[in-house]
Short mmCIF file of C-alpha atoms in Angstrom, two decimals:
data_model
loop_
_atom_site.label_atom_id
_atom_site.label_comp_id
_atom_site.label_asym_id
_atom_site.label_seq_id
_atom_site.Cartn_x
_atom_site.Cartn_y
_atom_site.Cartn_z
CA ILE L 28 12.09 7.68 26.33
CA LEU L 29 8.71 9.08 25.27
CA ASP L 30 10.49 11.70 23.17
CA LYS L 31 12.39 8.92 21.41
CA TRP L 32 9.16 6.96 20.76
CA GLU L 33 7.52 10.10 19.37
CA SER L 34 10.51 10.76 17.14
CA SER L 35 10.45 7.16 15.88
CA VAL L 36 6.74 7.45 14.97
CA ILE L 37 7.35 10.67 13.01
CA ILE L 38 10.32 9.20 11.14
CA VAL L 39 8.43 6.04 10.13
CA ARG L 40 5.35 8.03 9.12
CA ASN L 41 7.45 10.24 6.82
CA ARG L 42 9.26 7.23 5.41
CA PHE L 43 5.97 5.67 4.28
CA LYS L 44 4.72 9.02 2.97
CA LEU L 45 7.85 9.44 0.84
CA VAL L 46 7.35 6.09 -0.91
CA GLY L 47 3.58 6.64 -1.18
CA THR L 48 2.42 3.49 0.61
CA LYS L 49 -0.09 3.02 3.42
CA PRO L 50 1.10 0.41 5.95
CA SER L 51 -1.08 -1.87 8.02
CA LEU L 52 -1.14 -1.28 11.77
CA ILE L 53 1.17 -4.26 12.33
CA GLU L 54 3.64 -3.06 9.70
CA PHE L 55 3.64 0.42 11.17
CA ARG L 56 4.19 -0.88 14.73
CA THR L 57 7.03 -3.12 13.55
CA GLU L 58 8.79 -0.28 11.72
CA VAL L 59 8.42 2.07 14.70
CA LYS L 60 9.86 -0.55 17.04
CA ASN L 61 12.77 -1.18 14.67
CA GLU L 62 13.41 2.56 14.42
CA PHE L 63 13.29 2.90 18.21
CA LEU L 64 15.81 0.07 18.60
CA GLY L 65 18.14 1.54 16.00
CA GLY L 66 16.64 0.13 12.80
CA ALA L 67 16.53 -3.45 11.56
CA ASN L 68 18.06 -2.63 8.18
CA VAL L 69 21.06 -0.60 7.16
CA SER L 70 19.90 2.42 5.17
CA THR L 71 21.54 3.16 1.81
CA ALA L 72 20.47 6.82 1.92
CA PRO L 73 23.21 9.32 2.84
CA ASP L 74 23.04 10.73 6.34
CA ILE L 75 22.88 14.51 6.68
CA PHE L 76 26.34 14.87 8.23
CA SER L 77 28.13 12.84 5.53
CA TYR L 78 26.49 15.05 2.92
CA PHE L 79 27.33 18.17 4.94
CA ASP L 80 31.01 17.11 4.94
CA GLU L 81 30.95 16.51 1.19
CA PHE L 82 29.25 19.88 0.63
CA ILE L 83 31.90 21.70 2.71
CA GLU L 84 34.74 19.88 0.93
CA ASN L 85 33.32 20.92 -2.43
CA LYS L 86 33.21 24.53 -1.22
CA ARG L 87 36.83 24.23 -0.16
CA LEU L 88 37.85 22.79 -3.54
CA ALA L 89 35.95 25.63 -5.23
CA LYS L 90 38.21 28.05 -3.30
CA ARG L 91 35.40 29.59 -1.28
CA LYS L 92 36.44 32.03 1.43
CA THR L 93 37.79 30.53 4.65
CA SER L 94 35.19 32.44 6.66
CA THR L 95 32.41 30.82 4.61
CA ILE L 96 33.82 27.33 5.26
CA VAL L 97 33.98 28.11 8.98
CA GLN L 98 30.32 29.18 9.01
CA TYR L 99 29.20 25.94 7.34
CA ASN L 100 31.25 23.91 9.81
CA ASN L 101 29.72 25.82 12.73
CA ALA L 102 26.19 25.09 11.46
CA LYS L 103 27.01 21.39 11.00
CA ASN L 104 28.55 21.11 14.48
CA LEU L 105 25.56 22.82 16.07
CA LEU L 106 23.17 20.44 14.32
CA ARG L 107 25.30 17.49 15.43
CA GLU L 108 25.24 18.72 19.03
CA PHE L 109 21.43 18.89 18.87
CA VAL L 110 21.21 15.33 17.53
CA THR L 111 23.62 14.08 20.19
CA LYS L 112 21.82 15.74 23.09
CA LYS L 113 18.19 15.64 21.99
CA GLU L 114 17.99 12.77 19.48
CA HIS L 115 20.12 10.18 21.29
CA GLY L 116 22.82 10.54 18.62
CA ARG L 117 20.78 8.59 16.08
CA ARG L 118 21.49 8.56 12.35
CA ILE L 119 19.82 11.54 10.60
CA GLU L 120 18.82 11.21 6.95
CA PHE L 121 17.23 13.84 4.74
CA ASN L 122 13.72 12.46 5.32
CA ASP L 123 14.28 13.09 9.02
CA MET L 124 14.51 16.86 8.40
CA THR L 125 10.82 17.41 9.02
CA LYS L 126 9.25 20.66 10.16
CA ASN L 127 8.92 19.22 13.65
CA PHE L 128 12.61 18.26 13.72
CA ILE L 129 13.73 21.70 12.48
CA LEU L 130 11.52 23.57 14.95
CA ARG L 131 12.93 21.50 17.81
CA PHE L 132 16.45 22.31 16.55
CA ILE L 133 15.61 26.03 16.53
CA ALA L 134 14.20 25.73 20.05
CA PHE L 135 17.48 24.05 21.09
CA CYS L 136 19.43 27.01 19.67
CA GLU L 137 17.19 29.49 21.49
CA VAL L 138 16.89 27.80 24.86
CA ASP L 139 19.92 25.55 25.31
CA LYS L 140 22.45 27.64 23.39
CA ASP L 141 20.90 31.07 24.15
CA HIS L 142 21.33 32.17 20.52
CA GLU L 143 19.72 35.37 19.32
CA ALA L 144 17.39 35.49 16.30
CA ASN L 145 20.13 36.84 14.00
CA THR L 146 22.50 33.99 14.90
CA ILE L 147 19.77 31.41 14.26
CA ASN L 148 18.93 33.15 10.97
CA LYS L 149 22.56 32.70 9.83
CA THR L 150 22.67 29.06 10.99
CA MET L 151 19.47 28.19 9.13
CA LYS L 152 20.73 29.97 6.02
CA ARG L 153 23.70 27.55 5.92
CA ILE L 154 21.53 24.50 6.58
CA ARG L 155 19.08 25.53 3.85
CA ALA L 156 21.96 25.88 1.40
CA VAL L 157 22.97 22.26 2.07
CA MET L 158 19.36 21.05 1.83
CA ASN L 159 18.80 22.96 -1.43
CA ASP L 160 21.96 21.45 -2.88
CA ALA L 161 20.79 17.93 -1.99
CA THR L 162 17.34 18.70 -3.42
CA LYS L 163 18.83 19.96 -6.68
CA ARG L 164 20.81 16.72 -7.01
CA GLY L 165 17.70 14.60 -6.36
CA ILE L 166 19.01 13.24 -3.06
CA ASN L 167 16.44 15.06 -0.93
CA THR L 168 12.69 15.22 -1.61
CA LEU L 169 11.39 16.55 1.71
CA LEU L 170 10.90 20.34 1.50
CA ASP L 171 9.81 21.16 5.06
CA PHE L 172 12.99 23.20 5.50
CA ARG L 173 11.53 25.84 3.14
CA ASP L 174 8.52 26.40 5.40
CA GLU L 175 8.45 30.02 6.63
CA ASP L 176 8.10 28.79 10.21
CA CYS L 177 11.46 27.02 9.96
CA ASN L 178 13.51 30.16 10.47
CA ARG L 179 13.88 33.23 12.65
CA SER L 180 13.55 36.66 11.05
CA TYR L 181 16.62 38.88 10.99
CA VAL L 182 16.38 41.73 13.52
CA LYS L 183 18.03 44.98 12.46
CA GLN L 184 19.85 46.15 15.59
CA PRO L 185 21.16 49.68 16.28
CA LYS L 186 24.80 49.96 15.23
CA VAL L 187 27.53 50.80 17.74
CA CYS L 188 30.35 53.14 16.78
CA ILE L 189 32.97 55.12 18.65
CA SER L 190 32.92 58.86 17.96
CA GLU L 191 36.13 60.88 17.76
CA SER L 192 35.40 62.46 21.15
CA GLU L 193 34.89 59.01 22.69
CA TYR L 194 38.12 57.83 21.12
CA GLU L 195 39.87 60.79 22.80
CA GLN L 196 38.55 59.46 26.12
CA ILE L 197 40.12 56.08 25.34
CA LEU L 198 43.38 57.72 24.27
CA ALA L 199 43.50 59.78 27.48
CA LEU L 200 43.53 56.68 29.72
CA ASP L 201 46.68 56.33 31.79
CA LEU L 202 47.65 52.72 31.05
CA GLU L 203 50.76 50.86 32.10
CA GLU L 204 53.05 50.62 29.09
CA MET L 205 52.83 47.27 27.29
CA SER L 206 50.03 46.04 29.55
CA ARG L 207 47.25 44.07 27.87
CA LEU L 208 44.91 47.09 27.74
CA TYR L 209 47.74 49.26 26.41
CA LYS L 210 48.29 46.80 23.55
CA VAL L 211 44.55 46.48 22.88
CA ARG L 212 44.26 50.26 22.67
CA ASP L 213 47.04 50.28 20.06
CA ILE L 214 45.30 47.57 18.01
CA PHE L 215 41.99 49.43 18.33
CA THR L 216 43.68 52.66 17.18
CA ALA L 217 45.07 50.91 14.10
CA GLY L 218 41.59 49.64 13.22
CA PHE L 219 39.97 52.98 14.07
CA TYR L 220 42.15 54.76 11.48
CA THR L 221 42.36 52.08 8.76
CA GLY L 222 38.92 50.41 8.73
CA LEU L 223 40.56 46.99 8.51
CA ARG L 224 38.90 43.93 10.03
CA HIS L 225 40.49 42.30 13.06
CA ILE L 226 41.64 39.35 10.93
CA ASP L 227 43.47 41.74 8.57
CA LEU L 228 45.02 43.70 11.43
CA LYS L 229 46.54 40.43 12.67
CA SER L 230 48.54 40.13 9.44
CA LEU L 231 49.24 43.86 8.93
CA ASN L 232 52.95 44.67 8.99
CA VAL L 233 55.47 47.13 7.56
CA SER L 234 55.71 45.13 4.31
CA HIS L 235 52.24 46.46 3.51
CA PHE L 236 53.51 50.06 3.60
CA THR L 237 54.11 51.54 0.18
CA GLU L 238 54.08 54.88 -1.61
CA GLU L 239 51.67 55.97 -4.32
CA HIS L 240 51.46 59.41 -5.90
CA GLY L 241 53.83 60.76 -3.27
CA ARG L 242 51.74 59.50 -0.33
CA GLU L 243 52.33 56.68 2.12
CA VAL L 244 49.58 54.06 1.99
CA ILE L 245 48.78 50.60 3.28
CA LYS L 246 48.19 48.11 0.48
CA ILE L 247 46.82 44.81 1.76
CA LYS L 248 44.80 41.86 0.47
CA MET L 249 41.74 41.43 2.63
CA GLU L 250 41.15 37.96 4.06
CA LYS L 251 37.35 37.97 3.65
CA THR L 252 36.98 39.32 0.11
CA GLU L 253 40.48 38.45 -1.15
CA GLY L 254 40.58 41.84 -2.85
CA PHE L 255 43.25 44.52 -2.38
CA VAL L 256 42.54 47.81 -0.62
CA LYS L 257 44.65 50.93 -0.28
CA VAL L 258 44.39 52.95 2.93
CA PRO L 259 46.16 56.29 3.56
CA LEU L 260 48.76 55.61 6.26
CA LYS L 261 48.11 57.85 9.26
CA PRO L 262 51.32 58.69 11.21
CA ILE L 263 49.94 57.32 14.51
CA VAL L 264 49.24 53.95 12.85
CA LYS L 265 52.74 53.84 11.38
CA SER L 266 54.34 54.68 14.74
CA ILE L 267 52.29 51.99 16.55
CA ILE L 268 53.25 49.23 14.13
CA THR L 269 56.90 50.34 14.15
CA LYS L 270 56.86 50.35 17.97
CA TYR L 271 56.07 46.63 17.98
CA GLY L 272 58.87 45.73 15.60
CA GLY L 273 56.85 46.00 12.40
CA GLN L 274 53.70 44.02 13.32
CA LEU L 275 50.83 44.48 15.77
CA PRO L 276 50.62 42.22 18.87
CA MET L 277 48.82 38.92 18.28
CA ILE L 278 45.58 38.62 20.31
CA SER L 279 42.73 36.22 19.59
CA ARG L 280 39.48 37.78 18.43
CA GLN L 281 37.57 36.78 21.58
CA LYS L 282 40.28 38.13 23.90
CA PHE L 283 40.41 41.32 21.84
CA VAL L 284 36.63 41.79 22.21
CA ASP L 285 36.73 41.11 25.97
CA TYR L 286 39.64 43.51 26.55
CA THR L 287 38.14 46.20 24.30
CA LYS L 288 34.92 46.12 26.34
CA GLU L 289 37.03 46.54 29.49
CA LEU L 290 38.96 49.38 27.86
CA CYS L 291 35.80 51.22 26.82
CA GLN L 292 34.23 50.75 30.25
CA LYS L 293 37.35 52.19 31.83
CA ALA L 294 37.10 55.17 29.45
CA GLY L 295 33.53 55.86 30.61
CA LEU L 296 31.64 54.95 27.42
CA ILE L 297 28.30 54.58 29.20
CA THR L 298 25.88 56.11 26.70
CA LEU L 299 22.68 54.02 26.80
CA VAL L 300 21.89 51.93 23.70
CA SER L 301 18.70 49.91 23.12
CA ARG L 302 18.83 46.41 21.68
CA VAL L 303 16.26 43.69 20.98
CA LYS L 304 17.00 40.50 22.92
CA LYS L 305 14.65 37.51 22.77
CA GLY L 306 12.04 39.77 21.19
CA LYS L 307 12.20 42.34 24.00
CA GLN L 308 13.84 45.75 24.13
CA GLU L 309 16.73 45.94 26.57
CA VAL L 310 19.07 48.82 27.39
CA TYR L 311 22.85 48.50 27.57
CA GLU L 312 25.75 50.85 28.23
CA LYS L 313 27.74 51.34 25.03
CA TRP L 314 30.88 49.57 26.26
CA GLU L 315 28.86 46.36 26.71
CA LEU L 316 28.07 46.22 22.96
CA VAL L 317 31.53 46.94 21.60
CA GLY L 318 32.92 44.19 19.33
CA SER L 319 35.74 43.61 16.88
CA HIS L 320 33.71 45.24 14.08
CA THR L 321 33.30 48.45 16.08
CA MET L 322 36.66 49.71 14.75
CA ARG L 323 35.56 49.27 11.14
CA ARG L 324 32.13 50.84 11.72
CA SER L 325 33.73 53.77 13.54
CA PHE L 326 36.22 54.34 10.71
CA ALA L 327 33.48 54.46 8.05
CA THR L 328 31.21 56.69 10.16
CA ASN L 329 33.90 59.19 11.20
CA ALA L 330 35.39 59.37 7.70
CA ILE L 331 31.99 60.31 6.21
CA LEU L 332 31.23 62.76 9.03
CA ASN L 333 34.57 64.44 8.30
CA GLY L 334 33.47 65.07 4.73
CA ILE L 335 35.21 62.26 2.84
CA ASN L 336 33.21 61.22 -0.21
CA PRO L 337 31.35 57.96 0.64
CA GLU L 338 32.56 56.46 -2.67
CA TYR L 339 36.17 57.02 -1.56
CA VAL L 340 35.40 55.50 1.84
CA ARG L 341 33.87 52.48 0.07
CA ARG L 342 37.08 51.93 -1.89
CA ILE L 343 39.15 52.13 1.29
CA THR L 344 36.95 49.67 3.23
CA GLY L 345 36.64 47.33 0.25
CA HIS L 346 32.84 47.15 0.23
CA ALA L 347 31.36 46.11 -3.10
CA THR L 348 28.56 48.70 -3.05
CA LEU L 349 27.62 51.90 -1.26
CA LYS L 350 24.60 50.07 0.14
CA GLN L 351 26.94 47.65 1.93
CA LEU L 352 29.02 50.56 3.23
CA TYR L 353 25.97 52.36 4.62
CA GLU L 354 25.13 49.24 6.65
CA TYR L 355 28.28 50.12 8.63
CA VAL L 356 27.58 53.80 9.10
CA CYS L 357 25.92 54.89 12.35
CA VAL L 358 25.13 58.58 12.15
CA GLU L 359 22.77 60.11 14.69
CA SER L 360 20.43 62.88 13.53
CA LYS L 361 22.31 65.55 15.50
CA GLU L 362 25.61 64.57 13.86
CA TYR L 363 24.43 64.64 10.27
CA LEU L 364 22.43 67.85 10.85
CA ASP L 365 25.49 69.52 12.36
CA VAL L 366 27.66 68.50 9.40
CA ALA L 367 25.05 69.42 6.81
CA ALA L 368 24.36 72.82 8.41
CA GLU L 369 28.02 73.80 8.02
CA ASN L 370 27.92 73.08 4.28
CA GLU L 371 27.70 76.08 1.94
CA PHE L 372 24.61 74.52 0.38
CA PHE L 373 22.59 75.39 3.50
CA LYS L 374 24.03 78.89 3.96
#
């Protein structure tokens, strides 16, 4: 109840500040009481969630990528959950988006939702985009959301990739044919040798096989960028897809991640990797940090370590720039020194 009274005081204070008037004590008390009880008058200002919905719909009409729409929806739903649980589900307008409100929302993400700094950084990026849009259109005038405190800095974490020797450990596992781990290993293999994202592997089928310049390749339109990529078709990938009748087994992304972790643990991928969690360094075994993007990172890393020109790798992965590609590459000093030492340049 005290939290609600405090929130009501802050809202009313900001409301008077926005219109530039100084209320009497009685006026201020009356407005706070009305706000606490739900408001005496119906506001004509748009609430944040109605505007969020309009913003997302405009993005959809503008043919923005599906993944982008999903991210905006996730940010909106997280903000709505905060308002429901911590703000008694009250109506939230743009002048409610004070620094205090945003900081409490970030605290909710950290404590209640256990989100890491990078996840919060992405959430706030989406919310700021909506707030900036409303500001540009003259609907919002409160700029607390631009305060440097109203965010969490992005933490650059060590990348996790599977080396070719580690992949051999996975391949050597004796798995029951067509069991869930057997199928996951096949999907992982396809990603390991194509660099395709999990969402693209789900749609990959024999209709994407073609021939160019006398070589078999995969030609597929990527879901995220909507651009076409051409990937040399490795025989093991072709045989796996053919084995399943022309298309890989369908497994949800979360199930795929869970099973891949189990697969890598079973294969003994226990190299220690440091990560920053809640501002502190923690150590994990490699299998614990494997995700759906590990296939794509491993492809880019192993292709470059095997001497393929990074520009050619970039064209295969579909990255717009080499800088973006290098964000995927995880090469330890021993690996790049070993490769470089074998080059004629150093002999």
